[in-house]
Structures are given as C-alpha cells and as structure tokens.
Coordinates of C-alpha atoms in Angstrom, one line a residue:
X280 CA 70.7 -4.9 34.4
X281 CA 67.0 -4.3 34.1
X282 CA 67.5 -0.6 33.9
X283 CA 69.3 -1.1 30.6
X284 CA 66.4 -3.1 29.0
X285 CA 63.8 -1.7 26.6
X286 CA 61.0 -3.0 28.8
X287 CA 62.2 -0.7 31.5
X288 CA 61.9 2.3 29.2
X289 CA 58.4 1.1 28.0
X290 CA 57.3 0.9 31.6
X291 CA 58.6 4.3 32.4
X292 CA 56.8 5.8 29.3
X293 CA 53.5 3.9 30.1
X294 CA 53.6 5.3 33.7
X295 CA 54.2 8.8 32.3
X296 CA 51.3 8.6 29.9
X297 CA 49.0 7.2 32.5
X298 CA 49.7 10.1 34.8
X299 CA 49.3 12.6 32.0
X300 CA 46.0 11.1 30.8
X301 CA 44.6 11.1 34.3
X302 CA 45.8 14.7 34.9
X303 CA 44.9 16.2 31.5
X304 CA 42.3 14.0 29.9
X305 CA 40.1 12.2 32.4
X306 CA 37.8 15.2 33.1
X307 CA 37.5 16.0 29.4
X308 CA 36.6 12.4 28.6
X309 CA 34.0 12.4 31.4
X310 CA 32.4 15.5 30.0
X311 CA 32.4 14.1 26.5
X312 CA 30.8 10.9 27.7
X313 CA 28.1 12.9 29.5
X314 CA 27.3 15.0 26.4
X315 CA 27.1 11.8 24.3
X316 CA 24.8 10.2 26.8
X317 CA 22.6 13.4 26.8
X318 CA 22.5 13.3 23.0
X319 CA 21.5 9.6 22.9
X320 CA 18.8 10.0 25.5
X321 CA 17.4 13.1 23.8
X322 CA 17.2 11.0 20.6
X323 CA 15.2 8.4 22.4
X324 CA 12.9 11.0 23.8
X325 CA 12.5 12.6 20.4
X326 CA 11.6 9.2 18.8
X327 CA 8.9 8.6 21.4
X328 CA 7.5 12.1 21.0
X329 CA 7.2 11.6 17.3
X330 CA 5.3 8.3 17.9
X331 CA 3.0 10.1 20.4
X332 CA 2.3 12.9 17.8
X333 CA 1.3 10.2 15.3
X334 CA -1.2 8.8 17.7
X335 CA -2.5 12.3 18.6
X336 CA -2.8 13.1 14.9
X337 CA -5.4 10.3 14.6
X338 CA -7.3 11.4 17.7
X339 CA -7.5 15.0 16.7
X340 CA -9.0 14.3 13.2
X341 CA -12.5 15.6 12.7
X342 CA -15.5 15.0 10.5
X343 CA -15.4 11.9 8.3
X344 CA -11.7 11.2 9.4
X345 CA -12.5 11.2 13.1
X346 CA -11.9 7.8 14.8
X347 CA -15.0 8.5 16.8
X348 CA -17.0 8.0 13.6
X349 CA -15.7 4.4 13.3
X350 CA -18.6 2.1 12.9
X351 CA -19.1 -1.7 13.1
X352 CA -21.8 -3.8 11.5
X353 CA -22.9 -6.9 13.4
X354 CA -24.7 -9.8 11.8
X355 CA -27.1 -12.1 13.6
X356 CA -25.9 -15.0 11.4
X357 CA -22.5 -14.7 9.7
X358 CA -23.0 -18.1 7.9
X359 CA -25.5 -16.3 5.6
X360 CA -24.5 -12.7 5.6
X361 CA -21.8 -10.4 6.9
X362 CA -21.5 -6.6 6.6
X363 CA -18.9 -3.8 7.1
X364 CA -19.6 -0.2 7.8
X365 CA -17.3 2.8 7.2
X366 CA -17.3 6.1 9.0
X367 CA -20.0 7.5 6.8
X368 CA -22.6 4.8 7.7
X369 CA -25.5 5.8 9.8
X370 CA -26.3 4.1 13.1
X371 CA -29.3 1.7 12.5
X372 CA -30.4 -1.8 11.7
X373 CA -31.4 -3.8 8.6
X374 CA -33.2 -7.1 7.9
X375 CA -32.2 -9.3 5.0
X376 CA -33.2 -12.7 3.7
X377 CA -31.1 -14.4 0.9
X378 CA -32.8 -16.5 -1.8
X379 CA -30.1 -16.7 -4.5
X380 CA -26.4 -16.2 -4.9
X381 CA -25.0 -14.3 -7.9
X382 CA -23.2 -16.5 -10.5
X383 CA -20.9 -16.0 -13.4
X384 CA -22.4 -16.6 -16.8
X385 CA -21.0 -19.6 -18.6
X386 CA -21.3 -21.1 -22.0
X387 CA -20.0 -24.7 -22.8
X388 CA -19.2 -26.2 -26.2
X389 CA -20.4 -29.6 -27.3
X390 CA -18.0 -32.4 -26.6
X391 CA -15.6 -33.4 -29.4
X392 CA -13.2 -36.3 -30.0
X393 CA -9.9 -35.2 -28.4
X394 CA -7.6 -37.0 -30.8
X395 CA -9.5 -36.1 -34.1
X396 CA -7.8 -33.5 -36.2
X397 CA -9.8 -30.4 -36.6
X398 CA -8.6 -29.6 -40.1
X399 CA -9.0 -25.8 -39.8
X400 CA -6.2 -23.7 -41.3
X401 CA -5.3 -20.0 -41.3
X402 CA -6.4 -17.2 -39.1
X403 CA -9.8 -17.6 -37.5
X404 CA -11.5 -15.0 -35.4
X405 CA -14.7 -14.6 -33.4
X406 CA -16.4 -11.9 -31.4
X407 CA -17.8 -12.0 -28.0
X408 CA -20.0 -9.3 -26.5
X409 CA -20.4 -9.0 -22.8
X410 CA -22.4 -6.7 -20.6
X411 CA -20.4 -3.8 -19.0
X412 CA -22.6 -3.6 -15.8
X413 CA -24.9 -1.0 -17.3
X414 CA -26.9 -1.1 -20.5
X415 CA -23.8 -1.0 -22.8
X416 CA -21.7 -3.8 -24.2
X417 CA -18.0 -4.7 -24.2
X418 CA -16.8 -6.2 -27.5
X419 CA -13.9 -8.6 -27.7
X420 CA -12.4 -9.9 -30.9
X421 CA -10.2 -13.0 -30.5
X422 CA -8.0 -14.5 -33.2
X423 CA -6.4 -17.9 -33.4
X424 CA -3.8 -19.1 -36.0
X425 CA -4.1 -22.7 -37.1
X426 CA -1.9 -24.9 -39.4
X427 CA -4.4 -27.7 -39.9
X428 CA -2.5 -30.3 -37.9
X429 CA -4.1 -29.5 -34.5
X430 CA -6.2 -32.2 -32.8
X431 CA -9.5 -31.0 -31.2
X432 CA -7.8 -31.1 -27.8
X433 CA -5.0 -28.8 -29.1
X434 CA -7.6 -26.6 -30.9
X435 CA -9.6 -26.0 -27.6
X436 CA -6.3 -25.3 -25.8
X437 CA -5.4 -22.7 -28.4
X438 CA -8.8 -21.1 -28.1
X439 CA -8.7 -20.9 -24.3
X440 CA -5.2 -19.5 -24.4
X441 CA -6.1 -16.9 -27.0
X442 CA -9.0 -15.7 -24.8
X443 CA -7.0 -15.7 -21.5
X444 CA -4.2 -13.7 -23.0
X445 CA -6.1 -11.3 -25.2
X446 CA -5.4 -7.6 -25.0
X447 CA -7.6 -5.0 -26.7
X448 CA -6.6 -4.6 -30.3
X449 CA -8.1 -2.5 -33.1
X450 CA -7.0 -3.0 -36.7
X451 CA -7.8 -0.8 -39.6
X452 CA -8.7 -2.1 -43.0
X453 CA -5.8 -2.5 -45.4
X454 CA -4.9 0.3 -47.7
X455 CA -2.4 0.4 -50.6
X456 CA 0.6 2.1 -49.0
X457 CA 1.6 4.0 -52.1
X458 CA -1.8 5.4 -52.9
X459 CA -2.5 9.0 -52.2
X460 CA -4.7 10.0 -49.2
X461 CA -7.1 12.6 -50.5
X462 CA -9.2 13.1 -47.4
X463 CA -7.3 16.1 -46.0
X464 CA -7.6 17.1 -42.3
X465 CA -9.5 14.9 -39.9
X466 CA -10.0 14.6 -36.2
X467 CA -10.8 11.3 -34.6
X468 CA -11.9 10.7 -31.0
X469 CA -10.3 7.9 -29.0
X470 CA -11.8 7.0 -25.7
X471 CA -9.5 5.0 -23.4
X472 CA -11.2 3.6 -20.3
X473 CA -13.8 6.5 -20.3
X474 CA -11.2 9.3 -21.0
X475 CA -11.5 11.1 -24.3
X476 CA -8.6 12.1 -26.5
X477 CA -8.7 14.0 -29.8
X478 CA -6.2 13.0 -32.5
X479 CA -5.6 15.3 -35.5
X480 CA -4.1 14.5 -38.9
X481 CA -3.4 16.8 -41.8
X482 CA -2.8 14.3 -44.5
X483 CA -1.3 15.5 -47.7
X484 CA 0.6 12.4 -48.7
X485 CA 0.3 8.6 -49.2
X486 CA -1.6 6.3 -47.0
X487 CA 1.7 5.1 -45.6
X488 CA 2.5 8.7 -44.6
X489 CA -1.0 9.1 -43.2
X490 CA -0.5 6.0 -41.0
X491 CA 2.9 7.3 -39.9
X492 CA 1.3 10.5 -38.8
X493 CA -1.5 8.7 -36.9
X494 CA 1.0 6.5 -35.1
X495 CA 3.1 9.4 -34.0
X496 CA 0.2 11.5 -32.8
X497 CA -1.5 8.6 -31.0
X498 CA 1.7 7.5 -29.2
X499 CA 2.6 11.0 -28.2
X500 CA -0.9 12.0 -27.2
X501 CA -2.2 9.0 -25.3
X502 CA -0.5 7.2 -22.4
X503 CA -1.6 3.6 -22.3
X504 CA -2.1 3.0 -26.0
X505 CA 0.4 1.7 -28.5
X506 CA -0.1 2.5 -32.2
X507 CA 2.0 0.9 -34.9
X508 CA 2.2 0.7 -38.7
X509 CA 1.7 -2.8 -40.2
X510 CA 3.1 -3.3 -43.7
X511 CA 2.5 -6.0 -46.3
X512 CA -0.5 -7.5 -44.5
X513 CA -2.6 -9.2 -45.8
X514 CA -0.9 -8.5 -49.1
X515 CA 2.4 -7.1 -50.3
X516 CA 2.2 -3.3 -50.6
X517 CA -0.6 -3.0 -48.0
X518 CA -0.5 -0.8 -44.9
X519 CA -2.7 -1.0 -41.8
X520 CA -3.0 0.8 -38.5
X521 CA -2.9 -1.3 -35.4
X522 CA -3.9 0.1 -32.0
X523 CA -3.4 -2.0 -28.8
X524 CA -4.0 -1.3 -25.1
X525 CA -1.1 -1.7 -22.6
X526 CA -3.2 -3.6 -19.9
X527 CA -5.6 -6.5 -20.2
X528 CA -8.2 -4.2 -18.5
X529 CA -8.1 -1.5 -21.1
X530 CA -11.0 -0.8 -23.4
X531 CA -11.1 1.5 -26.4
X532 CA -13.8 3.4 -28.4
X533 CA -12.9 5.1 -31.6
X534 CA -15.3 7.5 -33.5
X535 CA -15.3 10.4 -36.0
X536 CA -15.1 13.9 -34.5
X537 CA -14.7 16.4 -37.3
X538 CA -13.3 17.0 -40.8
X539 CA -13.0 14.1 -43.2
X540 CA -14.4 10.9 -41.8
X541 CA -11.1 9.0 -41.5
X542 CA -12.7 6.6 -39.0
X543 CA -15.0 5.2 -41.7
X544 CA -12.3 5.4 -44.4
X545 CA -10.0 3.2 -42.3
X546 CA -12.7 1.0 -40.8
X547 CA -11.6 1.6 -37.2
X548 CA -14.9 2.6 -35.6
X549 CA -15.3 0.5 -32.4
X550 CA -17.4 0.9 -29.3
X551 CA -15.9 -0.3 -26.0
X552 CA -13.6 -2.8 -27.6
X553 CA -11.9 -4.7 -24.7
X554 CA -9.4 -7.5 -24.4
X555 CA -11.1 -10.8 -23.8
X556 CA -8.8 -11.5 -20.9
X557 CA -10.4 -8.6 -19.0
X558 CA -14.0 -9.9 -19.1
X559 CA -13.7 -13.6 -19.9
X560 CA -12.0 -16.7 -18.6
X561 CA -11.8 -19.9 -20.8
X562 CA -10.9 -23.5 -20.0
X563 CA -10.5 -26.6 -22.0
X564 CA -11.1 -29.9 -20.2
X565 CA -11.5 -33.6 -20.9
X566 CA -14.8 -34.9 -19.5
X567 CA -14.2 -38.4 -21.0
X568 CA -11.2 -40.6 -21.9
X569 CA -11.2 -39.2 -25.5
X570 CA -13.5 -36.2 -25.4
X571 CA -12.8 -32.5 -24.9
X572 CA -14.9 -29.5 -24.2
X573 CA -14.5 -25.7 -23.9
X574 CA -16.1 -23.5 -21.3
X575 CA -16.1 -19.7 -21.5
X576 CA -17.0 -17.8 -18.3
X577 CA -17.7 -14.2 -17.6
X578 CA -15.3 -12.8 -15.1
X579 CA -17.9 -10.7 -13.4
X580 CA -21.0 -12.2 -11.9
X581 CA -24.6 -11.0 -12.5
X582 CA -27.0 -10.5 -15.3
X583 CA -25.5 -7.1 -16.4
X584 CA -22.2 -8.8 -17.1
X585 CA -23.5 -11.8 -19.0
X586 CA -22.2 -13.1 -22.4
X587 CA -24.6 -11.3 -24.8
X588 CA -23.3 -12.7 -28.1
X589 CA -20.7 -15.1 -29.3
X590 CA -20.2 -15.7 -33.0
X591 CA -17.6 -16.5 -35.7
X592 CA -16.5 -13.5 -37.8
X593 CA -16.8 -13.6 -41.6
X594 CA -14.8 -16.4 -43.1
X595 CA -14.2 -18.1 -39.8
X596 CA -15.7 -21.4 -38.6
X597 CA -13.8 -22.1 -35.4
X598 CA -16.8 -21.7 -33.1
X599 CA -19.2 -23.5 -35.5
X600 CA -16.9 -26.6 -35.1
X601 CA -17.8 -26.6 -31.4
X602 CA -21.5 -25.6 -31.6
X603 CA -20.7 -22.2 -30.1
X604 CA -21.6 -20.0 -33.1
X605 CA -24.6 -18.9 -31.2
X606 CA -24.9 -15.3 -32.0
X607 CA -27.3 -13.7 -29.4
X608 CA -29.3 -16.8 -28.8
X609 CA -29.1 -18.5 -25.4
X610 CA -29.8 -22.3 -25.8
X611 CA -29.4 -24.3 -22.6
X612 CA -26.4 -26.6 -22.3
X613 CA -27.7 -30.2 -22.5
X614 CA -25.8 -33.4 -21.7
X615 CA -28.8 -35.7 -22.2
X616 CA -27.9 -36.4 -25.8
X617 CA -24.7 -37.3 -27.6
X618 CA -22.9 -35.1 -28.5
X619 CA -23.8 -32.6 -25.8
X620 CA -25.8 -29.6 -27.0
X621 CA -23.6 -26.5 -26.7
X622 CA -25.2 -23.7 -24.7
X623 CA -25.5 -21.7 -21.5
X624 CA -25.5 -23.2 -18.0
X625 CA -27.9 -20.4 -16.9
X626 CA -29.8 -19.7 -20.1
X627 CA -32.8 -17.8 -18.6
X628 CA -32.1 -14.1 -18.5
X629 CA -35.5 -12.8 -17.5
X630 CA -35.7 -10.6 -14.5
X631 CA -37.9 -13.0 -12.6
X632 CA -36.1 -16.3 -13.3
X633 CA -32.5 -15.5 -14.0
X634 CA -30.0 -17.4 -11.9
X635 CA -27.2 -14.9 -12.5
X636 CA -28.2 -12.2 -10.0
X637 CA -28.0 -12.3 -6.2
X638 CA -31.6 -12.1 -4.9
X639 CA -32.6 -11.1 -1.4
X640 CA -35.2 -9.2 0.5
X641 CA -33.9 -6.0 2.2
X642 CA -36.3 -4.6 4.9
X643 CA -39.0 -6.6 3.0
X644 CA -38.1 -5.1 -0.4
X645 CA -37.1 -7.5 -3.1
X646 CA -33.6 -6.7 -4.4
X647 CA -31.4 -8.1 -7.2
X648 CA -27.7 -7.3 -7.6
X649 CA -24.9 -8.5 -9.9
X650 CA -22.6 -9.4 -7.1
X651 CA -22.6 -11.2 -3.8
X652 CA -20.7 -8.2 -2.5
X653 CA -23.2 -5.3 -2.4
X654 CA -21.9 -1.8 -1.7
X655 CA -24.4 0.4 -3.5
X656 CA -27.5 -0.3 -1.4
X657 CA -26.8 1.7 1.8
X658 CA -24.4 4.6 2.0
X659 CA -21.2 3.6 3.8
X660 CA -22.0 -0.1 4.0
X661 CA -21.0 -3.3 2.2
X662 CA -23.0 -6.5 2.5
X663 CA -21.3 -9.8 1.8
X664 CA -23.8 -12.5 0.9
X665 CA -22.4 -15.9 1.7
X666 CA -25.2 -18.5 1.4
X667 CA -28.8 -19.1 0.4
X668 CA -31.2 -19.3 3.3
X669 CA -34.0 -21.8 3.9
X670 CA -37.6 -20.7 4.1
X671 CA -37.6 -21.7 7.8
X672 CA -34.5 -19.6 8.6
X673 CA -35.1 -16.4 10.5
X674 CA -34.0 -13.2 8.7
X675 CA -30.5 -11.9 9.3
X676 CA -30.3 -8.7 11.3
X677 CA -27.5 -6.3 10.6
X678 CA -26.9 -3.7 13.3
X679 CA -24.6 -0.7 12.8
X680 CA -23.2 0.9 15.9
X681 CA -20.1 2.8 17.0
X682 CA -17.1 0.6 17.0
X683 CA -16.0 0.8 20.6
X684 CA -13.2 -1.7 20.1
X685 CA -11.5 0.4 17.4
X686 CA -12.0 3.6 19.4
X687 CA -10.7 1.9 22.6
X688 CA -7.6 0.6 20.6
X689 CA -6.8 4.0 19.3
X690 CA -7.2 5.6 22.7
X691 CA -5.1 2.8 24.3
X692 CA -2.5 3.4 21.6
X693 CA -2.3 7.1 22.6
X694 CA -2.1 6.2 26.3
X695 CA 0.7 3.7 25.7
X696 CA 2.7 6.2 23.7
X697 CA 2.0 9.0 26.2
X698 CA 3.3 6.8 29.0
X699 CA 6.4 5.8 26.9
X700 CA 7.4 9.5 26.8
X701 CA 6.2 10.3 30.4
X702 CA 7.9 7.4 32.2
X703 CA 11.1 7.8 30.2
X704 CA 11.3 11.5 31.2
X705 CA 10.5 10.6 34.8
X706 CA 13.2 8.0 35.0
X707 CA 15.9 10.2 33.3
X708 CA 15.1 13.2 35.5
X709 CA 15.0 11.3 38.8
X710 CA 17.8 11.8 41.4
X711 CA 18.5 9.7 44.5
X712 CA 21.1 9.9 47.2
X713 CA 23.5 7.8 45.0
X714 CA 22.6 8.8 41.5
X715 CA 21.4 11.7 39.4
X716 CA 19.2 11.3 36.3
X717 CA 21.0 12.2 33.0
X718 CA 18.3 14.7 32.1
X719 CA 18.0 16.2 35.6
X720 CA 17.9 20.0 35.2
X721 CA 17.8 19.8 31.3
X722 CA 15.7 22.8 30.4
X723 CA 14.0 21.5 27.3
X724 CA 13.1 18.2 29.0
X725 CA 11.7 20.0 32.1
X726 CA 9.4 22.0 29.9
X727 CA 8.3 18.9 28.0
X728 CA 7.6 17.1 31.2
X729 CA 5.5 19.9 32.6
X730 CA 3.4 19.9 29.4
X731 CA 2.7 16.2 29.9
X732 CA 2.0 16.6 33.7
X733 CA -0.6 19.3 33.0
X734 CA -2.9 16.7 31.4
X735 CA -4.0 15.5 34.8
X736 CA -5.5 18.8 35.9
X737 CA -6.4 20.7 32.7
X738 CA -9.9 21.0 31.3
X739 CA -10.4 20.1 27.7
X740 CA -13.1 20.5 25.1
X741 CA -15.7 23.2 24.6
X742 CA -17.0 25.0 27.6
X743 CA -20.5 23.7 27.1
X744 CA -19.4 20.1 26.5
X745 CA -20.6 17.5 29.0
X746 CA -17.1 16.2 29.6
X747 CA -14.2 18.5 30.5
X748 CA -11.9 16.1 32.3
X749 CA -10.5 12.7 31.3
X750 CA -11.7 11.2 34.6
X751 CA -15.3 11.8 33.5
X752 CA -14.9 9.1 30.8
X753 CA -12.9 6.6 32.9
X754 CA -9.3 7.7 32.1
X755 CA -7.0 8.4 35.1
X756 CA -3.7 10.3 35.3
X757 CA -1.2 9.1 37.9
X758 CA 1.8 11.3 38.6
X759 CA 4.1 8.2 38.8
X760 CA 2.9 5.9 36.0
X761 CA 0.9 8.2 33.6
X762 CA -2.4 7.5 32.0
X763 CA -4.7 4.5 32.1
X764 CA -8.3 3.5 31.4
X765 CA -9.2 3.0 35.1
X766 CA -12.9 2.3 34.5
X767 CA -13.5 0.3 31.3
X768 CA -17.3 0.1 31.9
X769 CA -17.6 3.9 32.2
X770 CA -15.4 4.4 29.1
X771 CA -17.4 2.1 26.9
X772 CA -20.7 3.6 28.1
X773 CA -19.6 7.1 27.3
X774 CA -18.1 6.2 23.9
X775 CA -21.3 4.4 22.9
X776 CA -24.0 6.7 24.4
X777 CA -22.2 10.0 24.4
X778 CA -20.0 9.7 21.4
X779 CA -20.1 13.3 20.3
X780 CA -19.2 14.6 23.8
X781 CA -16.3 12.1 24.0
X782 CA -15.2 13.2 20.6
X783 CA -15.4 16.9 21.6
X784 CA -13.2 16.2 24.6
X785 CA -10.5 14.9 22.3
X786 CA -10.7 16.6 18.9
X787 CA -12.4 20.0 19.4
X788 CA -10.2 23.1 19.0
X789 CA -9.6 23.0 22.8
X790 CA -9.6 19.2 22.9
X791 CA -7.0 17.1 24.6
X792 CA -5.5 15.7 21.3
X793 CA -5.5 19.1 19.6
X794 CA -4.1 20.9 22.5
X795 CA -1.4 18.3 23.3
X796 CA -0.5 17.9 19.7
X797 CA 0.1 21.6 19.3
X798 CA 2.1 21.7 22.5
X799 CA 4.4 18.8 21.5
X800 CA 4.8 19.7 17.9
X801 CA 7.3 22.4 18.8
X802 CA 9.5 19.8 20.3
X803 CA 9.6 17.6 17.2
X804 CA 11.2 17.8 13.8
X805 CA 14.6 19.1 12.5
X806 CA 13.9 22.5 14.0
X807 CA 12.2 21.3 17.1
X808 CA 13.5 22.0 20.6
X809 CA 14.7 18.4 21.1
X810 CA 16.6 18.4 17.9
X811 CA 18.2 21.8 18.7
X812 CA 19.2 20.5 22.2
X813 CA 20.7 17.3 20.6
X814 CA 22.6 19.5 18.1
X815 CA 24.1 21.5 21.0
X816 CA 25.1 18.3 22.9
X817 CA 26.6 16.8 19.7
X818 CA 28.6 20.0 19.1
X819 CA 29.9 20.0 22.6
X820 CA 30.8 16.3 22.3
X821 CA 32.6 17.0 19.0
X822 CA 34.5 19.9 20.5
X823 CA 35.6 17.7 23.4
X824 CA 36.5 14.9 21.1
X825 CA 38.7 17.2 19.1
X826 CA 40.2 18.5 22.3
X827 CA 40.9 14.9 23.4
X828 CA 42.7 14.2 20.1
X829 CA 44.8 17.3 20.6
X830 CA 45.8 16.5 24.2
X831 CA 46.5 12.9 23.3
X832 CA 48.8 14.0 20.5
X833 CA 50.6 16.3 22.9
X834 CA 51.0 13.5 25.4
X835 CA 52.3 11.1 22.7
X836 CA 54.9 13.7 21.6
X837 CA 56.1 14.4 25.1
X838 CA 56.4 10.6 25.7
X839 CA 58.5 10.2 22.6
X840 CA 60.8 13.0 23.7
X841 CA 61.1 11.4 27.1
X842 CA 61.7 8.0 25.5
X843 CA 64.7 9.4 23.5
X844 CA 66.1 10.9 26.7
X845 CA 65.8 7.6 28.5
X846 CA 67.5 5.8 25.6
X847 CA 70.3 8.4 25.6
X848 CA 70.8 7.9 29.3
X849 CA 70.8 4.1 28.9
X850 CA 73.6 4.5 26.3
X851 CA 75.7 6.7 28.6
X852 CA 75.1 4.3 31.5
X853 CA 76.1 1.3 29.4
X854 CA 79.3 3.1 28.4
X855 CA 80.1 4.0 31.9
X856 CA 79.5 0.5 33.2
X857 CA 81.7 -0.9 30.3
X858 CA 84.6 1.4 31.3
X859 CA 84.3 0.5 34.9
X860 CA 84.4 -3.1 34.0
X861 CA 87.5 -2.6 32.0
X862 CA 89.4 -0.8 34.7
X863 CA 88.2 -3.2 37.3
X864 CA 89.7 -6.1 35.3
X865 CA 93.0 -4.4 34.7
X866 CA 93.6 -3.9 38.4
X867 CA 94.1 -7.6 38.8
X868 CA 97.5 -7.5 37.1

C-alpha cells in the first residue's frame, strides 16, 4: 500500500514543513528582505552622494584652485605656434613671429674605415663639458676598455654605448693601502643635485681604514650616492675611493669644507660631475659601404646646453683617432673633403648668428630661448614653437581668456551627479496605488531630499553679489528632473563677462557649492547619517537572519520527531496487516 511507502512519509513531512514555514517564517523572511533592500538602496544613495561631494569640492575651491580661474590660450595659427595657460595667467593677448627653432648641439667625427682595426688597447677616457642651462658647466668623464682587436666600427659602437650608459662616477687617486693617513680630522662637502651634505672623518689609521670610514659615512649620510673601496687598482696594494650616483640624471660636486684638505689629498675635487647619459646621446652609423662615423648630441636644445669642450684625458688617444680631440674649439663639420673634417653641425655660438636657440619676436621684442617650449616668458603660460615662419606670414596672435568649456564641463558634472542623487531619491520615495517606494518614510533620506530640493528656491553667494539665484546664470531647477543648464547662451555670457560674480555664486562662504557641500557632508563617510542608517538596517537583517536560522532548526527538529512517529506507525500497521493476512489465510482450511 502507498501508506506504507517512504515516499508517503516524505510527502507528509514536506507538507508539515511547508505549513510551518508559511506560518512561522514567511513574515520574518519578508522583513529581512525589506531590511536588506533598504541597506542596498542606502549604499547606492551613499555612493552617489560621495560622487556629488567630489564634484562640489572642485566647485567650492577658491583662489588659484578655483575652476573659475581656468584659462585657455587660443592661437591664430597653430601650425606655427600653440600655447597653454594655467589658472595664474592673466587675461590678455600676445603677438609672436618665429624666425628660428631651437636645436640640439651636435658634433660629428671624421669618417673612418669600418673594417680597419683601431689598434688601441687598455683603458681610454675622455671628458666632455656641456652647459647646464646657466653659466656653469656639467662635466662628464667617459671610459672605454679596449683589447686592440676592435675594428673601427666596433670602436665607435663601444664609445656610443659608453656615453649612453654612463652614470656619474668620481674616483680618487690611488693611495698605498698600508700607509698611515696623517691628515687627522677633515670635513668634505658633497653636493648631490644641488643639495649639500657634510661628511666628517677622524682618521687615525691607514689609508685603507680612512677609505673605509669615508665609505661608511657617505653611504649612511647621503641617499642616492654609493661609495665603495677599490683595492689593488691600478697596482697591487693600492686603495681608492669610488663614488657613483644611483640615477643617470645625478650630478655631484665635491669640495673641501674644513680641517685637513682631504679633497686635495685624494684628488676628488669635482664641480658638477654628471653621467654622460644625462646630458648626451651618441650614435655610431655607417654613411658608406665601408665607412663609419660617430655623432654626439646634447640632450637639451639651446645655446646654454651646448657641448663646450670635448677632449682626450692624459694618456688617451681615443678621440684623436676620430678627429674629435677638439678641446674648446668649434670647427665646422665638413664633408667636402675626404676624410670628412670632424666638427660641429652648428659651429657658430655668437648671440646674433647661433642656430641653437629658438628666435622669435614677442610683442615686437626680439627673444632667444634654449627650447621650443617656452614657459619662463609670461607667468602662467607656456608657448610651444612648432615651425619657422615666412616673412610674408602674419604674426601669430595668442589670446588668453576664461576657459568656458572647462567651467561648463565642471558645472555639468555637478549637475549630473546632483541629478543622480535627486532622481534616485525621488524614485525610491515615490508611492502609487499599487506600489510603495522602498525609501518612503525613511527619515534620513527624507532629510537629504529636502536639502536637495531647497536648491531651487534658496539664495546663494554674498548679499551684494550680482547673482543670488541659479536661474540668473541660466541654470534651472525642476522638481521632477532636477538641475539643467536651460539657457546655454546666458550661462556662457555670464561665465565669460561676469566671472567673479558667477564664482561668488558657487564658492563664496554662502555659495551654492560651499553650502551644499557642508549640508551633504554629514550624510557621508563612516560616521555619516547614511552609514548609520545602513548599519541599523544591516543589524536588523542580521537579527532576523539569525531568527530564521533558529526557527528553521526548530521546524527541522519537529519534522524529524514527526518522521519517527510516522515510521513507528508504519511498522505497527505493517505488523497488523501481516497478522490479518495470516488469519485470513488460515480460515480457508
């Protein structure tokens, strides 16, 4: 019979649990779901409020940070000249005419046979001095190790690689490590990238101990410099101090400060020693089928960054091999004879005729600059020179004005984020005949919504400001949809011609952005009203979740008790039916 089957009991238990769940759990589950929905919606509102606050933070900024100080620079001919203006630039116009672009100084070797063996051996070094952009020089010392088997092509490749990977390095003269240092206390000054450091030594031992003391004090006292002791170089028993920068852009000056003149004793006095890779770029190339040449170019354009000197160091002939042991002379590179005459592409360094500087007239004043990007001519402005102009070309006009587009974009960003919050709150608090908004009657949300609604009828800005309402600058508030720029022409006109008054409307102490930011700030953050409301809903949902677990466990236990009773009844019924069958069968005899 079906009543004796396990499926019959399962069905009975299922029906029991369904009735119990409906009776004891349904209302709790509904409440939990409601609290969870409230928490999720509050999270969405909080996220949008945070985004709105970010936009308001930009609008309420004052002084140089104010978005209403944003400027744009318009060029009458961007093929020749463009410009940018930051917030500190003044409204105005400028007139420019470009006659020369800035160039990078370049020196080129004579051409040599690529396959011929140079024959140079050992360590060869040379020094290049370049301008630092002022009246001082950078000094770079480059070393190349040769074994005598290199072809000229390989030689040039090694030179260019040595230049392009050179870090600043200062080496002391060699001292006998075991000899006593008798100079006593000394203070040396090390300048790293225009920052001075004082390094003290006490002495009182051998030169090796002195170098150890220097290495420890330099490495512990200066970030960005690595000092090390070099032993047995150039001869066994020698000791030297080696100081290197950690970046290719580092430059170092070392000078005597006080006490014994250890700088002179060790031969480490240098002035703005820099890695060649920071100021120079080198290339080896093959102009013919079996010829090679080397070019060395200053990384910075302009006369003040030119190559001022290039020469072999004592005992080296590596540059002389290429016609580049020029010292401070500036012969012109010449291809008219064979081999080429090594020299400079732009040899003239006179103020009038140099080809290294950018040259242009600015408001009819003749100007020279090192770079085609000029940012030290007008405060808050950068001019980007792009091409030389013809005599018949009209001068380029640069006009600086308020950047309406940027201001409009920032205001539009605020409007969008305001509407994101406003319309979400409107939707979630709306009730109809058939539905009720999830946030309807929620106290925190009602207060927030009232703060946003007030924007439509509140006066903002200082009492004597020309504009007190958003509508006066073309911004409309609609109770259904929120804010919009309803009159773009009016908005642009007021931003351009009444900038300070528009700014006051937004970022004064009573301005819209300042007032609304302060009002909304209390709703945001971990301790804000929205977060506290969410925590309350989360706690309620957690309590109900625990309650659901408890009731579910109780129902499950009751179901198991009932299941055992049914199983016991099934057993008794089966026995009864079996006995009945037995007696029924016996009655036939």
